[in-house]
Amino acid sequence: MTQRLTIRRPDDWHVHLRDGAMLEAVLPWTARQFGRAIVMPNLDPPVTDMARARAYRERIHATLPEGAGFQPLMTCYLTDRTDPDDLALGHAEGVFTAAKLYPAGATTNSAHGVTDIANIRPVLERMERIGMPLLVHGEVTDPEIDIFDREAVFLERVLAPLRRDFPALNVVLEHVTTAEGVAFVEEGGSGLAATITPHHLIINRNALFAGGLRPHAYCLPVAKRERHRLALRRAATSGSARFFLGTDSAPHTVERKESACGCAGVWNAPFALEAYTAVFDAEGALDRLEAFSSENGPRFYGLPLNSGTVTLERSAGMVPERIGEVVPFGAGESFGWSLAADA
Ligand code: DOR
Ligand code: ZN
C-alpha cells in the first residue's frame, strides 16, 4: 500500500479567499497547499473592473505569509454592464486571468450578476477573440425549477446555446455536481472543462439531513443524489484532461452558517488535498491524482506547470472541529492522509 505520495505542486482553480479578517484567516491554508489559485470575485462590492482587481490582488499579496510562493490569479465578475474594453485590457495586462459568470441571484453576492446572457454578448465575443476563459456558475435562478435540477436545466437553457454561439470560447463549468454536467463536458468540443470540489466527491444530499439539519454541508450548487456523486468520482479519477481541481472553498463564520438563513459554502481549504487524495485512494487511482491536481488545470489555461512538489503521507490526523471562527470540511474526522511537513 502506498504510504507516501509526492506530486507536482497543485493549483486551486476555484477558491473564495474573501477579504479583511476572513482573508487573513483563510489565505495561509490555501497558500500552504497550492501554487496558484483562481480567486473568485464575489466580494461585496464585487470585483467588476481592473482597478478593483488590482487593489484586491495587492491586499492578497499583503496578507500572504512570509516567503509564501503563492500566486493569486484574478477574475472579473461579469455584470450586465461589463465594459469589453476594460476586460480585454485587464486580460492583456495580466490582471484578469478569466471572467466569472454568475447568473444574477444564483448564490452568495451574485445580486449584481448577469440577468440575461443577451446583455453580455459583446463581452463574450471579445473574450472568444482574445482567448480569455469564461468561468460559469452553472445554475438557473428560475424559482420554478427545483433546486436539485438547476444545473441540468442550465446546461440546456444557457450553456448549450452559449457553446453554439461562441464555439471558440474557452469555458469552465465550475463545481460540476451532476451526471448530466459530467456528460455535457465529456461530449463537448475542446475548450470545455469542469472543476470538481472535494465535498461533491465525498458527500451526497443525505449529508444535509444526517440526523438533523447540517448547515456546514450546505453549498451551491447543492450536493445531489448518490448517482451524481459517483459520476463525479468517475470523471475526476478517469484521467480525462477536461476535469481538474477546484475546491470552491467558501468560508463563512459559524454564526452565519448556523442561522435561520445559513450561508451557502463549505470551507475545505485546510485539508483539501487530503480530501482529494482520500477519494483517489478509495478509487484505486492515486496514479491519476497528479494530472487532476497539477497538470490538467494549467494546460487548459495555457499556463506553465508548477515546478515544486508536495508530499502526502498516510496518517490518522484529524480535522479540527473548528479553526478560528470557521468549521472546516471533515471536522472531527480523518481523511487518512496529511500533507507532509517538508512540503
Ligand atoms: O456555496 C457557495 N458559496 N457557492 C457559491 O457559488 C458561492 C460561495 C460563496 O461565495 O460563499
Ligand atoms: Zn465558488
mmCIF file of N, CA, C and O and ligand atoms in Angstrom, residues 14 16 40 100 102 137 175 220 248 250, ligand 2:
data_model
loop_
_atom_site.group_PDB
_atom_site.id
_atom_site.type_symbol
_atom_site.label_atom_id
_atom_site.label_comp_id
_atom_site.label_asym_id
_atom_site.label_seq_id
_atom_site.Cartn_x
_atom_site.Cartn_y
_atom_site.Cartn_z
ATOM 1 N N HIS A 14 -10.429 27.277 -8.363
ATOM 2 C CA HIS A 14 -11.683 27.953 -7.949
ATOM 3 C C HIS A 14 -11.685 28.090 -6.428
ATOM 4 O O HIS A 14 -11.921 27.123 -5.714
ATOM 5 N N HIS A 16 -12.673 30.917 -2.974
ATOM 6 C CA HIS A 16 -13.139 32.183 -2.402
ATOM 7 C C HIS A 16 -12.199 32.546 -1.258
ATOM 8 O O HIS A 16 -12.211 31.886 -0.220
ATOM 9 N N MET A 40 -12.067 33.908 -6.761
ATOM 10 C CA MET A 40 -13.424 34.326 -7.134
ATOM 11 C C MET A 40 -13.659 35.791 -6.768
ATOM 12 O O MET A 40 -13.164 36.275 -5.737
ATOM 13 N N LYS A 100 -15.858 35.654 -14.621
ATOM 14 C CA LYS A 100 -16.812 34.746 -13.982
ATOM 15 C C LYS A 100 -18.245 35.175 -14.264
ATOM 16 O O LYS A 100 -18.611 36.335 -14.048
ATOM 17 N N TYR A 102 -21.832 34.836 -13.011
ATOM 18 C CA TYR A 102 -22.830 34.453 -12.012
ATOM 19 C C TYR A 102 -24.184 34.859 -12.561
ATOM 20 O O TYR A 102 -24.431 36.062 -12.736
ATOM 21 N N HIS A 137 -20.865 29.798 -13.212
ATOM 22 C CA HIS A 137 -21.673 29.189 -12.146
ATOM 23 C C HIS A 137 -22.905 28.646 -12.855
ATOM 24 O O HIS A 137 -23.793 29.413 -13.235
ATOM 25 N N HIS A 175 -17.447 23.854 -10.439
ATOM 26 C CA HIS A 175 -18.049 22.954 -9.446
ATOM 27 C C HIS A 175 -19.196 22.126 -10.012
ATOM 28 O O HIS A 175 -20.335 22.238 -9.573
ATOM 29 N N LEU A 220 -23.652 25.835 -2.727
ATOM 30 C CA LEU A 220 -24.311 25.941 -4.029
ATOM 31 C C LEU A 220 -23.279 25.761 -5.140
ATOM 32 O O LEU A 220 -22.214 26.370 -5.055
ATOM 33 N N ASP A 248 -13.680 25.275 -4.630
ATOM 34 C CA ASP A 248 -14.819 26.119 -4.241
ATOM 35 C C ASP A 248 -14.839 26.328 -2.728
ATOM 36 O O ASP A 248 -15.909 26.442 -2.121
ATOM 37 N N ALA A 250 -15.259 28.002 0.429
ATOM 38 C CA ALA A 250 -16.088 29.213 0.593
ATOM 39 C C ALA A 250 -16.424 29.405 2.068
ATOM 40 O O ALA A 250 -17.471 28.974 2.544
HETATM 41 ZN ZN ZN B 2 -17.470 29.287 -5.865
#
